Coordinates of C-alpha atoms in Angstrom, one line a residue:
G293 CA 9.3 8.4 -37.9
K294 CA 9.6 10.4 -34.7
G295 CA 8.8 8.5 -31.6
G296 CA 9.0 5.1 -33.3
V297 CA 11.6 2.4 -32.9
H298 CA 13.8 3.9 -35.6
G299 CA 13.0 7.6 -34.7
T300 CA 15.5 10.4 -34.2
D301 CA 15.9 9.5 -30.5
S302 CA 16.1 5.7 -31.0
L303 CA 18.5 5.3 -28.0
N304 CA 16.2 7.5 -25.8
W305 CA 19.0 9.9 -24.8
V306 CA 16.7 12.9 -25.0
K307 CA 14.0 11.2 -22.9
T308 CA 16.6 10.1 -20.3
A309 CA 18.0 13.7 -20.0
M310 CA 14.5 15.2 -19.7
A311 CA 13.6 12.8 -17.0
M312 CA 16.5 14.0 -14.8
E313 CA 15.7 17.7 -15.1
C314 CA 13.6 18.0 -12.0
S315 CA 14.5 17.3 -8.4
H316 CA 13.6 14.1 -6.5
L317 CA 11.1 16.1 -4.4
K318 CA 9.2 17.2 -7.4
E319 CA 9.3 13.8 -9.1
G320 CA 8.3 12.0 -5.9
V321 CA 5.2 14.2 -5.6
Q322 CA 4.3 13.4 -9.3
I323 CA 4.7 9.7 -8.6
V324 CA 2.3 9.8 -5.7
G325 CA -0.2 11.8 -7.7
I326 CA -0.1 9.3 -10.6
F327 CA -0.6 6.4 -8.2
K328 CA -3.6 8.1 -6.5
N329 CA -5.3 9.0 -9.7
A330 CA -4.7 5.7 -11.5
T331 CA -8.0 4.0 -12.4
R332 CA -7.3 2.5 -15.8
V333 CA -3.9 1.7 -17.3
V334 CA -3.5 1.3 -21.0
I335 CA -0.3 -0.7 -21.8
K336 CA 1.2 0.8 -25.0
G337 CA 4.7 -0.5 -24.5
A338 CA 6.3 3.0 -23.7
N339 CA 4.1 4.7 -21.1
L340 CA 4.2 2.3 -18.2
G341 CA 5.8 3.8 -15.1
V342 CA 6.6 2.7 -11.6
P343 CA 3.4 4.3 -10.1
Q344 CA 1.2 2.5 -12.6
V345 CA 2.7 -0.9 -11.8
A346 CA 2.3 -0.1 -8.1
A347 CA -1.3 0.9 -8.7
I348 CA -2.1 -2.3 -10.6
A349 CA -0.6 -4.3 -7.8
R350 CA -2.2 -2.5 -4.8
K351 CA -5.4 -0.7 -5.9
P352 CA -8.2 -3.2 -6.3
K353 CA -10.3 -1.1 -8.8
V354 CA -7.5 -0.3 -11.3
Q355 CA -8.3 -1.8 -14.7
V356 CA -5.7 -3.0 -17.2
E357 CA -6.1 -2.7 -21.0
P358 CA -3.7 -3.6 -23.8
D359 CA -3.2 -1.2 -26.7
A360 CA -5.3 -2.9 -29.3
V361 CA -4.9 -0.1 -31.9
N362 CA -1.1 -0.2 -32.3
A363 CA -0.1 -3.7 -31.2
K364 CA -2.7 -6.2 -32.4
G365 CA -1.5 -6.1 -36.0
R366 CA 2.1 -6.9 -35.1
V367 CA 0.9 -9.6 -32.7
D368 CA -1.0 -11.4 -35.4
E369 CA 2.0 -11.3 -37.8
S370 CA 4.9 -12.3 -35.5
D371 CA 4.6 -16.1 -35.3
I372 CA 8.0 -17.6 -36.3
Y373 CA 10.6 -18.7 -33.7
G374 CA 9.9 -21.7 -31.5
V375 CA 7.2 -23.1 -33.8
T376 CA 8.9 -26.3 -34.9
T377 CA 12.3 -25.7 -33.2
R378 CA 13.5 -26.1 -29.7
F379 CA 14.9 -23.1 -27.9
C380 CA 18.3 -21.6 -27.3
A381 CA 21.0 -24.2 -27.7
S382 CA 18.5 -26.7 -29.3
L383 CA 17.6 -24.2 -32.0
Q384 CA 18.8 -26.3 -34.9
R385 CA 16.9 -29.5 -33.9
C386 CA 13.7 -29.6 -35.8
M387 CA 10.4 -30.8 -34.2
Q388 CA 7.4 -32.0 -36.2
H389 CA 4.7 -31.5 -33.6
G390 CA 4.6 -27.8 -32.7
V391 CA 1.6 -27.8 -30.3
E392 CA 3.0 -30.8 -28.3
L393 CA 6.3 -29.0 -28.0
Q394 CA 4.7 -25.9 -26.5
R395 CA 2.8 -28.0 -23.9
E396 CA 5.9 -30.0 -22.8
F397 CA 8.1 -26.9 -22.8
I398 CA 5.7 -24.9 -20.6
R399 CA 5.8 -27.6 -17.9
F400 CA 9.4 -26.9 -17.2
L401 CA 9.8 -23.3 -17.9
N402 CA 5.2 -15.9 -18.7
A403 CA 5.7 -12.7 -19.7
R404 CA 3.8 -9.6 -18.7
V405 CA 1.0 -8.1 -20.8
V406 CA 3.0 -7.1 -23.9
G407 CA 2.0 -3.8 -25.5
K408 CA 4.4 -3.6 -28.4
G409 CA 3.6 -6.8 -30.3
Y410 CA 7.1 -8.1 -31.1
F411 CA 6.7 -11.4 -29.3
G412 CA 4.7 -13.7 -31.5
N413 CA 1.6 -14.7 -29.6
R414 CA -2.2 -14.6 -30.1
W415 CA -4.1 -11.5 -29.1
K416 CA -6.5 -13.7 -27.1
I417 CA -3.6 -14.6 -24.8
L418 CA -3.0 -10.9 -24.1
Q419 CA -6.7 -10.3 -23.5
A420 CA -6.8 -13.2 -21.0
K421 CA -3.8 -11.7 -19.1
E422 CA -5.6 -8.4 -19.1
K423 CA -8.7 -10.0 -17.6
L424 CA -6.7 -11.7 -14.9
L425 CA -4.8 -8.5 -14.0
S426 CA -8.0 -6.5 -13.9
A427 CA -9.6 -9.1 -11.6
H428 CA -6.5 -9.0 -9.4
L429 CA -5.9 -12.7 -9.8
I430 CA -2.3 -13.9 -9.5
S431 CA -0.5 -17.2 -9.3
K432 CA 0.9 -18.2 -6.0
L433 CA 4.7 -18.0 -6.5
P434 CA 7.5 -19.6 -4.5
L435 CA 9.8 -17.2 -2.6
R436 CA 12.9 -19.0 -3.8
G437 CA 13.8 -21.1 -6.8
T438 CA 14.9 -18.6 -9.5
I439 CA 17.8 -16.2 -9.8
N440 CA 16.8 -13.6 -12.3
A441 CA 20.3 -13.6 -13.8
S442 CA 18.8 -13.6 -17.3
D443 CA 15.1 -14.0 -17.0
N444 CA 12.3 -15.4 -14.7
L445 CA 11.7 -18.8 -16.3
V446 CA 10.6 -20.6 -13.1
L447 CA 8.3 -17.9 -11.7
L448 CA 6.8 -17.1 -15.1
L449 CA 6.0 -20.8 -15.4
Y450 CA 3.7 -20.5 -12.3
I451 CA 2.1 -17.4 -13.8
S452 CA 1.5 -19.0 -17.2
S453 CA -0.1 -22.0 -15.5
L454 CA -3.2 -20.0 -15.1
L455 CA -3.5 -19.8 -18.8
T456 CA -2.4 -23.3 -19.8
G457 CA -4.4 -25.3 -17.3
R458 CA -1.8 -26.9 -15.0
P459 CA -3.8 -28.9 -12.5
N460 CA -1.6 -28.0 -9.5
C461 CA -1.8 -24.3 -10.2
I462 CA -3.1 -22.1 -7.3
A463 CA -4.4 -18.6 -7.7
V464 CA -4.7 -15.9 -5.1
T465 CA -7.5 -13.3 -5.1
E466 CA -7.1 -9.7 -4.0
D467 CA -8.4 -10.5 -0.5
G468 CA -5.7 -13.2 -0.1
R469 CA -8.0 -16.2 -0.7
E470 CA -6.6 -19.2 -2.6
V471 CA -8.7 -20.6 -5.4
S472 CA -8.3 -23.3 -8.0
L473 CA -7.3 -22.7 -11.6
L474 CA -10.8 -23.1 -13.1
E475 CA -12.3 -20.9 -10.4
A476 CA -9.8 -18.2 -11.1
L477 CA -10.5 -18.3 -14.8
C478 CA -14.3 -18.2 -14.1
I479 CA -13.8 -15.1 -11.9
A480 CA -11.8 -13.4 -14.6
G481 CA -14.2 -14.2 -17.3
V482 CA -11.9 -16.5 -19.3
E483 CA -13.8 -19.4 -20.8
K484 CA -11.2 -22.2 -20.5
P485 CA -7.5 -22.8 -20.4
F486 CA -5.5 -22.2 -23.6
E487 CA -4.0 -24.9 -25.9
L488 CA -0.8 -23.2 -26.8
A489 CA -0.2 -22.4 -30.4
P490 CA 3.3 -22.3 -32.0
K491 CA 5.9 -20.1 -30.1
E492 CA 3.5 -19.1 -27.3
G493 CA 5.2 -21.3 -24.8
L494 CA 8.4 -19.4 -25.2
V495 CA 6.5 -16.1 -25.0
L496 CA 4.9 -16.9 -21.7
V497 CA 8.1 -17.9 -19.9
N498 CA 10.8 -15.7 -21.4
G499 CA 11.4 -12.2 -20.0
T500 CA 12.1 -10.2 -16.8
A501 CA 8.4 -9.5 -15.8
V502 CA 8.6 -10.8 -12.3
G503 CA 11.8 -9.1 -11.4
S504 CA 10.7 -5.8 -13.0
A505 CA 7.3 -5.9 -11.3
L506 CA 8.7 -6.5 -7.8
A507 CA 11.4 -3.9 -8.4
S508 CA 8.8 -1.4 -9.4
T509 CA 6.8 -1.8 -6.2
V510 CA 9.9 -1.6 -4.1
C511 CA 11.1 1.4 -6.1
Y512 CA 7.7 3.1 -5.5
N513 CA 8.1 2.5 -1.7
A514 CA 11.7 3.9 -1.9
N515 CA 10.5 7.1 -3.5
I516 CA 7.8 7.5 -0.8
M517 CA 10.3 6.9 2.0
M518 CA 12.7 9.4 0.4
L519 CA 10.0 12.1 0.5
L520 CA 9.5 11.3 4.2
V521 CA 13.2 11.5 4.9
E522 CA 13.5 14.8 3.1
V523 CA 10.7 16.3 5.2
L524 CA 12.2 14.9 8.4
F525 CA 15.4 16.7 7.7
V526 CA 13.4 19.9 7.2
L527 CA 11.8 19.3 10.6
F528 CA 15.2 18.6 12.1
Y529 CA 16.5 21.8 10.5
E530 CA 13.7 23.8 12.1
V531 CA 14.0 22.2 15.5
M532 CA 17.8 22.8 15.7
H533 CA 17.5 26.4 14.4
G534 CA 19.7 25.6 11.4
K535 CA 21.6 28.3 9.6
S536 CA 20.5 29.3 6.1
K537 CA 24.0 29.2 4.8
S538 CA 24.1 25.4 5.1
T539 CA 21.5 25.2 2.3
D540 CA 23.0 27.9 0.0
S541 CA 22.7 26.7 -3.6
L542 CA 26.2 27.8 -4.5
T543 CA 27.7 24.8 -2.7
H544 CA 25.8 22.4 -4.9
K545 CA 26.3 24.3 -8.1
L546 CA 30.1 24.2 -7.6
K547 CA 30.0 20.4 -6.9
H548 CA 28.2 19.6 -10.2
Y549 CA 26.6 16.5 -8.6
P550 CA 22.8 16.2 -8.4
G551 CA 22.8 14.7 -4.9
Q552 CA 22.7 11.4 -3.1
M553 CA 18.9 11.1 -3.2
E554 CA 18.9 11.4 -7.0
A555 CA 20.2 7.9 -7.1
I556 CA 16.6 6.8 -6.4
C557 CA 15.6 8.8 -9.5
N558 CA 18.2 7.0 -11.6
A559 CA 17.0 3.6 -10.3
T560 CA 13.3 4.6 -11.0
H561 CA 14.1 5.5 -14.6
A562 CA 16.1 2.4 -15.2
I563 CA 13.3 0.2 -13.9
E564 CA 10.7 2.1 -16.0
R565 CA 12.9 1.5 -19.1
E566 CA 12.9 -2.2 -18.3
I567 CA 9.2 -2.5 -17.8
N568 CA 8.5 -0.8 -21.1
S569 CA 11.0 -2.9 -23.1
V570 CA 10.6 -6.0 -25.1
N571 CA 12.3 -8.8 -23.1
N572 CA 12.0 -11.7 -25.5
N573 CA 14.7 -13.4 -27.4
P574 CA 14.5 -13.3 -30.4
I575 CA 12.6 -10.2 -31.3
I576 CA 10.4 -10.7 -34.3
D577 CA 10.0 -7.7 -36.7
A578 CA 7.2 -8.9 -38.9
G579 CA 7.2 -5.6 -40.8
R580 CA 10.8 -6.1 -42.1
G581 CA 10.6 -9.9 -42.1
F582 CA 13.5 -10.9 -39.9
V583 CA 14.4 -12.1 -36.5
L584 CA 16.8 -10.4 -34.1
H585 CA 18.7 -12.5 -31.5
G586 CA 19.6 -9.7 -29.1
G587 CA 19.2 -11.3 -25.6
N588 CA 16.9 -8.6 -24.3
F589 CA 15.8 -10.9 -21.5
Q590 CA 19.0 -10.2 -19.6
G591 CA 18.0 -9.2 -16.1
T592 CA 21.2 -7.7 -14.9
R593 CA 19.9 -4.2 -15.5
I594 CA 17.3 -4.7 -12.7
G595 CA 19.8 -6.1 -10.3
V596 CA 22.4 -3.3 -10.8
S597 CA 19.7 -0.6 -10.4
I598 CA 18.3 -2.1 -7.3
D599 CA 21.7 -2.6 -5.8
N600 CA 22.5 1.0 -6.4
M601 CA 19.2 2.0 -4.8
R602 CA 19.9 0.0 -1.7
I603 CA 23.4 1.5 -1.4
A604 CA 21.8 5.0 -1.7
L605 CA 19.3 4.1 1.0
S606 CA 22.1 3.0 3.3
A607 CA 24.1 6.2 2.6
I608 CA 21.0 8.3 3.5
T609 CA 20.4 6.5 6.8
K610 CA 23.9 7.5 7.8
L611 CA 22.7 11.1 7.7
I612 CA 20.0 10.4 10.2
P613 CA 21.3 11.2 13.7
D614 CA 21.6 8.0 15.8
Y615 CA 21.6 10.0 19.0
G616 CA 18.6 11.3 21.0
M617 CA 16.7 9.6 23.7
K618 CA 18.6 7.0 25.7
G619 CA 16.8 3.8 24.8
T620 CA 16.4 4.6 21.1
K621 CA 20.2 5.2 20.6
I622 CA 20.8 1.5 20.9
A623 CA 18.1 0.6 18.4
M624 CA 19.2 3.2 15.9
A625 CA 22.8 1.9 16.1
F626 CA 21.4 -1.6 15.3
Y627 CA 19.3 -0.3 12.4
L628 CA 22.3 1.5 10.9
S629 CA 24.5 -1.6 11.2
K630 CA 21.8 -3.7 9.5
M631 CA 21.5 -1.2 6.7
N632 CA 25.3 -1.3 6.1
Y633 CA 25.1 -5.1 6.0
L634 CA 22.3 -5.1 3.5
A635 CA 24.0 -2.5 1.3
I636 CA 26.7 -5.0 0.3
P637 CA 25.9 -5.9 -3.4
D638 CA 26.1 -9.3 -4.9
M639 CA 28.9 -9.7 -7.5
N640 CA 26.4 -11.4 -9.8
S641 CA 23.7 -8.7 -9.2
L642 CA 20.8 -11.1 -9.1
G643 CA 17.6 -9.1 -9.6
L644 CA 15.1 -10.9 -7.4
V645 CA 17.5 -11.5 -4.5
S646 CA 18.6 -7.9 -4.7
T647 CA 15.0 -6.7 -4.7
R648 CA 14.1 -8.8 -1.6
K649 CA 17.2 -7.4 0.2
T650 CA 16.1 -3.9 -0.7
K651 CA 12.6 -4.6 0.5
E652 CA 14.1 -5.6 3.9
A653 CA 16.2 -2.4 3.9
M654 CA 13.0 -0.4 3.4
E655 CA 11.6 -1.9 6.5
I656 CA 14.7 -0.9 8.5
L657 CA 14.5 2.6 7.1
K658 CA 10.8 2.8 8.2
L659 CA 11.9 1.9 11.8
M660 CA 14.7 4.5 11.6
S661 CA 12.3 7.2 10.3
D662 CA 9.7 6.4 13.0
T663 CA 12.3 6.7 15.7
F664 CA 13.7 9.8 14.3
L665 CA 10.3 11.4 14.0
V666 CA 9.3 10.6 17.6
T667 CA 12.7 12.0 18.8
L668 CA 12.2 15.2 16.8
C669 CA 8.8 15.7 18.3
Q670 CA 10.3 15.2 21.8
A671 CA 12.9 17.8 20.9
I672 CA 10.2 20.2 19.7
D673 CA 8.4 19.9 23.0
L674 CA 11.7 20.3 25.0
R675 CA 12.5 23.4 23.0
Y676 CA 9.0 24.8 23.6
M677 CA 9.3 24.1 27.4
E678 CA 12.7 25.8 27.5
E679 CA 11.4 28.9 25.7
T680 CA 8.2 29.1 27.7
M681 CA 10.2 28.8 31.0
Q682 CA 12.6 31.5 29.9
T683 CA 9.8 33.8 29.0
T684 CA 7.9 33.2 32.2
V685 CA 10.9 33.6 34.5
K686 CA 11.9 36.8 32.7
Q687 CA 8.4 38.2 33.3
V688 CA 8.5 37.2 37.0
V689 CA 11.9 38.7 37.5
A690 CA 11.0 41.9 35.6
Q691 CA 7.8 42.4 37.8
A692 CA 9.8 41.7 40.9
V693 CA 12.4 44.3 40.0
R694 CA 9.7 46.9 39.2
K695 CA 7.9 46.3 42.5
T696 CA 11.2 46.4 44.5
H697 CA 11.7 50.1 43.6
F698 CA 8.3 51.2 45.0
M699 CA 7.6 48.9 48.0
E700 CA 9.1 48.0 51.3
S701 CA 11.8 45.4 51.3
N702 CA 9.6 42.9 53.2
E703 CA 6.9 43.2 50.4
S704 CA 9.3 43.0 47.4
F705 CA 8.6 39.3 46.6
S706 CA 4.8 39.3 47.1
P707 CA 4.2 40.1 43.3
L708 CA 5.7 36.6 42.5
Q709 CA 2.3 35.2 43.3
L710 CA 0.9 37.0 40.2
C711 CA 3.1 34.7 38.0
E712 CA 2.4 31.5 39.9
E713 CA -0.2 30.4 37.4
D714 CA 2.2 30.7 34.4
L715 CA 4.8 28.7 36.3
L716 CA 2.2 26.0 37.1
M717 CA 1.4 25.7 33.4
V718 CA 5.0 25.0 32.5
G719 CA 5.2 22.5 35.3
A720 CA 2.0 20.7 34.2
Y721 CA 3.5 20.3 30.7
D722 CA 6.7 18.9 32.1
T723 CA 5.0 16.3 34.4
K724 CA 1.8 15.4 32.5
G725 CA 2.7 15.9 28.9
T726 CA -0.3 18.2 28.3
S727 CA 0.1 21.6 26.8
L728 CA -1.6 24.6 28.4
V729 CA 0.2 27.1 26.2
S730 CA 0.3 27.3 22.4
N731 CA 3.3 25.6 20.7
K732 CA 5.3 27.5 18.1
I733 CA 5.5 24.4 15.9
Q734 CA 2.0 25.2 14.7
D735 CA 3.4 28.1 12.7
F736 CA 5.9 25.9 10.8
L737 CA 5.3 23.9 7.5
T738 CA 6.2 20.6 9.3
Y739 CA 3.4 20.9 11.8
L740 CA 1.5 18.2 10.1
L741 CA 4.1 15.6 11.1
Y742 CA 4.1 16.8 14.7
K743 CA 0.3 16.7 14.6
L744 CA 0.4 13.1 13.3
V745 CA 2.5 11.9 16.2
R746 CA 0.9 13.9 19.0
R747 CA -2.8 13.8 18.0
E748 CA -3.5 11.0 15.6
V749 CA -1.0 8.4 16.9
E750 CA -1.5 9.9 20.4
T751 CA 2.1 9.7 21.5
Q752 CA 2.6 12.0 24.5
V753 CA 5.8 13.7 25.7
L754 CA 8.1 11.2 27.2
Y755 CA 9.5 11.7 30.7
G756 CA 11.3 9.5 33.2
L757 CA 8.4 9.0 35.6
K758 CA 6.3 7.0 33.1
T759 CA 5.9 3.3 33.8
V760 CA 4.7 2.4 30.3
S761 CA 7.2 2.5 27.4
L762 CA 6.5 4.0 24.0
G763 CA 5.0 1.4 21.7

């Protein structure tokens, strides 16, 4: 029926098109709102988004709940592949001891909480995962050791060790404290480690869960940074007295291209499709009674999406002016060169490596945005000083001219003393960095950013006589 696996939009073209209807600004605001309001995430296999994954990873009070109504029946029925057979190339070799096979297999080779029920594992396993996630207990994973070319076998092994009772397993609590396996299970409310039933070993270690999760958190950060960059360009436009013609919609309508920043939208939707998909191989359809060997564990989709995201980030940084204050120009030139270096994609498009590179690129973009924002605030103050000086001098000259017509020549400049106070106010702002006259930036929409830099961060106007550098 509609909305199901075999519905009228089985390839999700309609959903994909609808997702791209709004601008990145609107979607970015929606993502932030979902993240802030997330308190409980029900995993149904189709509703999981980047902000929900980020909320589960970063907000300590977010609870996770599998979709018991729709998935439990399929979970209980889908127990076939990997029971008395080996995996992949060893499929045809029969094994007589299914439980022993699962235990041995898991030593060398986890999947995320599965909401669709096409994997073939017990519901208790999913409930245990849900308890660990809700308690914010995770396995300590190595930074290196897996490539995510097809799936995350090595890293999923470490995660599955929490469930299977590996003695060398180390868990990390939400406050960063390392605890033992049994202590972690006790905190989560899981009675004891599981003795794996048939096929469950394969379920726990087959999929793209680690790469998808890490990509989701990085993608969330990228959307936030793009919102900041968009606002910074608005601030730049206001400071430089930009012309309205440069933003006329006709230019973009004739190009038929949604814009460079929309590449972040594309990556976001690609990752969301991945985290809602069934990653196992094979896929077990208990309702129709057969097994599909489709290779859904292929992780290239994540790598390609993250590569494209990083390239888009690099292209956007080129739009940020690398000129401004003397010292920061050198730093900005380095940041831009580093971003260009990180933008080079790997020919194999390895998901985890690409995600880590994108995370580093995000840190560089943060530094560029910080520098750009401080420079813009300096430009705002210089513009304010210039306009204030022009207004004051104009008033002084006007008063002097008026007095010259009615007084003796030796008294024509005496009224200048009346404007001495105004001139001193401008001079005080120039030398001390303190404002005695209201700043026009208060009337603009971007005043909140200026207020952040000048009042909350307490960064004053920079001038050459200062002996302490910024930062």
